[in-house]
mmCIF file of C-alpha atoms in Angstrom:
data_model
loop_
_atom_site.group_PDB
_atom_site.id
_atom_site.type_symbol
_atom_site.label_atom_id
_atom_site.label_comp_id
_atom_site.label_asym_id
_atom_site.label_seq_id
_atom_site.Cartn_x
_atom_site.Cartn_y
_atom_site.Cartn_z
ATOM 1 C CA MET A 1 -34.737 175.142 91.299
ATOM 2 C CA LEU A 2 -31.685 175.218 93.546
ATOM 3 C CA LEU A 3 -28.967 172.648 93.135
ATOM 4 C CA PRO A 4 -27.732 170.995 96.280
ATOM 5 C CA PHE A 5 -24.423 172.457 97.499
ATOM 6 C CA SER A 6 -21.705 169.954 98.100
ATOM 7 C CA ARG A 7 -18.197 170.719 99.285
ATOM 8 C CA ARG A 8 -16.852 168.039 96.985
ATOM 9 C CA SER A 9 -18.440 169.505 93.873
ATOM 10 C CA SER A 10 -17.222 173.052 94.666
ATOM 11 C CA TRP A 11 -13.488 172.163 94.798
ATOM 12 C CA PRO A 12 -12.966 172.012 91.009
ATOM 13 C CA LEU A 13 -14.683 175.391 90.676
ATOM 14 C CA LEU A 14 -12.524 176.954 93.419
ATOM 15 C CA ILE A 15 -9.322 175.499 91.955
ATOM 16 C CA GLY A 16 -10.252 176.762 88.485
ATOM 17 C CA CYS A 17 -10.915 180.283 89.824
ATOM 18 C CA ALA A 18 -7.620 180.286 91.757
ATOM 19 C CA LEU A 19 -5.686 179.215 88.650
ATOM 20 C CA ALA A 20 -7.392 181.860 86.524
ATOM 21 C CA LEU A 21 -6.603 184.607 89.048
ATOM 22 C CA GLY A 22 -3.021 183.359 89.392
ATOM 23 C CA CYS A 23 -2.480 183.532 85.636
ATOM 24 C CA LEU A 24 -3.657 187.145 85.544
ATOM 25 C CA GLY A 25 -0.810 188.149 87.873
ATOM 26 C CA CYS A 26 1.878 186.344 85.855
ATOM 27 C CA GLY A 27 2.293 189.035 83.206
ATOM 28 C CA GLU A 28 5.188 191.469 83.234
ATOM 29 C CA ALA A 29 4.380 194.799 84.863
ATOM 30 C CA PRO A 30 4.612 197.813 82.574
ATOM 31 C CA ARG A 31 7.784 199.812 83.118
ATOM 32 C CA ALA A 32 7.801 203.538 83.665
ATOM 33 C CA VAL A 33 10.772 204.380 81.453
ATOM 34 C CA PRO A 34 10.971 207.979 80.317
ATOM 35 C CA GLU A 35 11.057 208.307 76.563
ATOM 36 C CA PRO A 36 13.293 210.918 74.947
ATOM 37 C CA SER A 37 11.192 213.914 73.947
ATOM 38 C CA GLY A 38 13.034 214.288 70.666
ATOM 39 C CA GLY A 39 15.353 216.901 72.158
ATOM 40 C CA GLU A 40 19.079 216.636 72.620
ATOM 41 C CA LEU A 41 20.189 214.331 75.414
ATOM 42 C CA PRO A 42 22.969 215.498 77.755
ATOM 43 C CA ASP A 43 26.432 213.975 77.425
ATOM 44 C CA GLN A 44 26.633 213.682 81.191
ATOM 45 C CA GLU A 45 24.316 214.118 84.185
ATOM 46 C CA VAL A 46 25.722 214.875 87.626
ATOM 47 C CA SER A 47 24.195 215.220 91.086
ATOM 48 C CA ASP A 48 25.668 217.481 93.793
ATOM 49 C CA PHE A 49 27.525 219.499 91.152
ATOM 50 C CA VAL A 50 30.125 222.126 92.200
ATOM 51 C CA VAL A 51 32.289 224.388 90.011
ATOM 52 C CA THR A 52 34.541 227.284 91.085
ATOM 53 C CA GLU A 53 35.812 230.134 88.905
ATOM 54 C CA THR A 54 39.192 231.543 89.972
ATOM 55 C CA ASP A 55 41.407 234.414 88.881
ATOM 56 C CA ALA A 56 45.110 234.121 89.786
ATOM 57 C CA GLY A 57 44.193 231.549 92.408
ATOM 58 C CA GLN A 58 41.516 233.727 94.041
ATOM 59 C CA PRO A 59 37.944 232.367 93.935
ATOM 60 C CA GLN A 60 35.539 234.625 92.024
ATOM 61 C CA TRP A 61 32.426 232.506 92.446
ATOM 62 C CA THR A 62 31.363 228.954 93.284
ATOM 63 C CA LEU A 63 28.263 227.371 91.763
ATOM 64 C CA TYR A 64 26.523 224.577 93.681
ATOM 65 C CA ALA A 65 23.682 222.614 92.061
ATOM 66 C CA ARG A 66 21.520 219.707 93.150
ATOM 67 C CA SER A 67 21.857 218.328 89.602
ATOM 68 C CA ALA A 68 23.466 219.347 86.319
ATOM 69 C CA ALA A 69 23.158 218.244 82.695
ATOM 70 C CA ILE A 70 26.290 218.776 80.588
ATOM 71 C CA TYR A 71 26.028 219.370 76.825
ATOM 72 C CA ASN A 72 29.527 219.256 75.311
ATOM 73 C CA ALA A 73 28.552 220.201 71.728
ATOM 74 C CA ARG A 74 27.167 223.568 72.810
ATOM 75 C CA ASN A 75 29.545 224.056 75.788
ATOM 76 C CA GLN A 76 26.603 224.374 78.151
ATOM 77 C CA ILE A 77 25.721 223.170 81.635
ATOM 78 C CA VAL A 78 22.080 223.296 82.733
ATOM 79 C CA ALA A 79 21.917 223.250 86.534
ATOM 80 C CA ARG A 80 18.902 222.735 88.820
ATOM 81 C CA GLY A 81 18.614 223.684 92.471
ATOM 82 C CA VAL A 82 21.287 226.378 92.120
ATOM 83 C CA ARG A 83 23.245 228.455 94.633
ATOM 84 C CA VAL A 84 26.115 230.730 93.581
ATOM 85 C CA ASP A 85 28.477 232.272 96.146
ATOM 86 C CA PHE A 86 30.395 235.350 94.968
ATOM 87 C CA PHE A 87 33.702 236.373 96.573
ATOM 88 C CA ASP A 88 35.436 239.728 97.023
ATOM 89 C CA ASP A 89 39.125 240.490 96.344
ATOM 90 C CA LYS A 90 40.104 239.049 99.736
ATOM 91 C CA GLY A 91 38.377 235.728 99.023
ATOM 92 C CA THR A 92 35.545 236.403 101.467
ATOM 93 C CA ARG A 93 32.018 235.535 100.387
ATOM 94 C CA SER A 94 30.319 238.800 99.488
ATOM 95 C CA SER A 95 26.917 237.682 98.168
ATOM 96 C CA THR A 96 24.819 234.638 97.342
ATOM 97 C CA LEU A 97 22.367 233.996 94.517
ATOM 98 C CA THR A 98 19.818 231.156 94.521
ATOM 99 C CA ALA A 99 17.642 229.920 91.653
ATOM 100 C CA ARG A 100 15.585 226.921 90.608
ATOM 101 C CA GLU A 101 17.561 226.587 87.380
ATOM 102 C CA GLY A 102 20.482 228.210 85.606
ATOM 103 C CA GLU A 103 22.742 227.794 82.585
ATOM 104 C CA LEU A 104 26.516 228.121 82.430
ATOM 105 C CA ASN A 105 28.457 228.548 79.194
ATOM 106 C CA GLN A 106 31.683 226.592 79.703
ATOM 107 C CA GLN A 107 33.754 228.643 77.222
ATOM 108 C CA ARG A 108 32.763 232.167 78.220
ATOM 109 C CA ARG A 109 31.867 231.247 81.842
ATOM 110 C CA ASP A 110 28.657 233.269 81.449
ATOM 111 C CA MET A 111 25.742 232.386 83.713
ATOM 112 C CA VAL A 112 22.092 232.861 82.803
#
């Protein structure tokens, strides 16, 4: 048996459904915060990183990186999006190296 439909009797049902749906959207959205993986965190993170090695005022090489993570305790810089320009004795760029990632030891100035 069908019940007669009345606009007046459907309003409480519609209002109840609207309130229930509205309450579902009131919760706080989950945040996408990266969790530390248990590894060492960098002391500093830098974007558009540039460092130049000189000898008696003459540039030897210049390292450019899209981003770099600096670890002071181990004297290490981990760079991403790397380009290194090497210079000859006259200060003219002689060659260029590019890499996705590289490491620089700050004490010895070794690059890997």
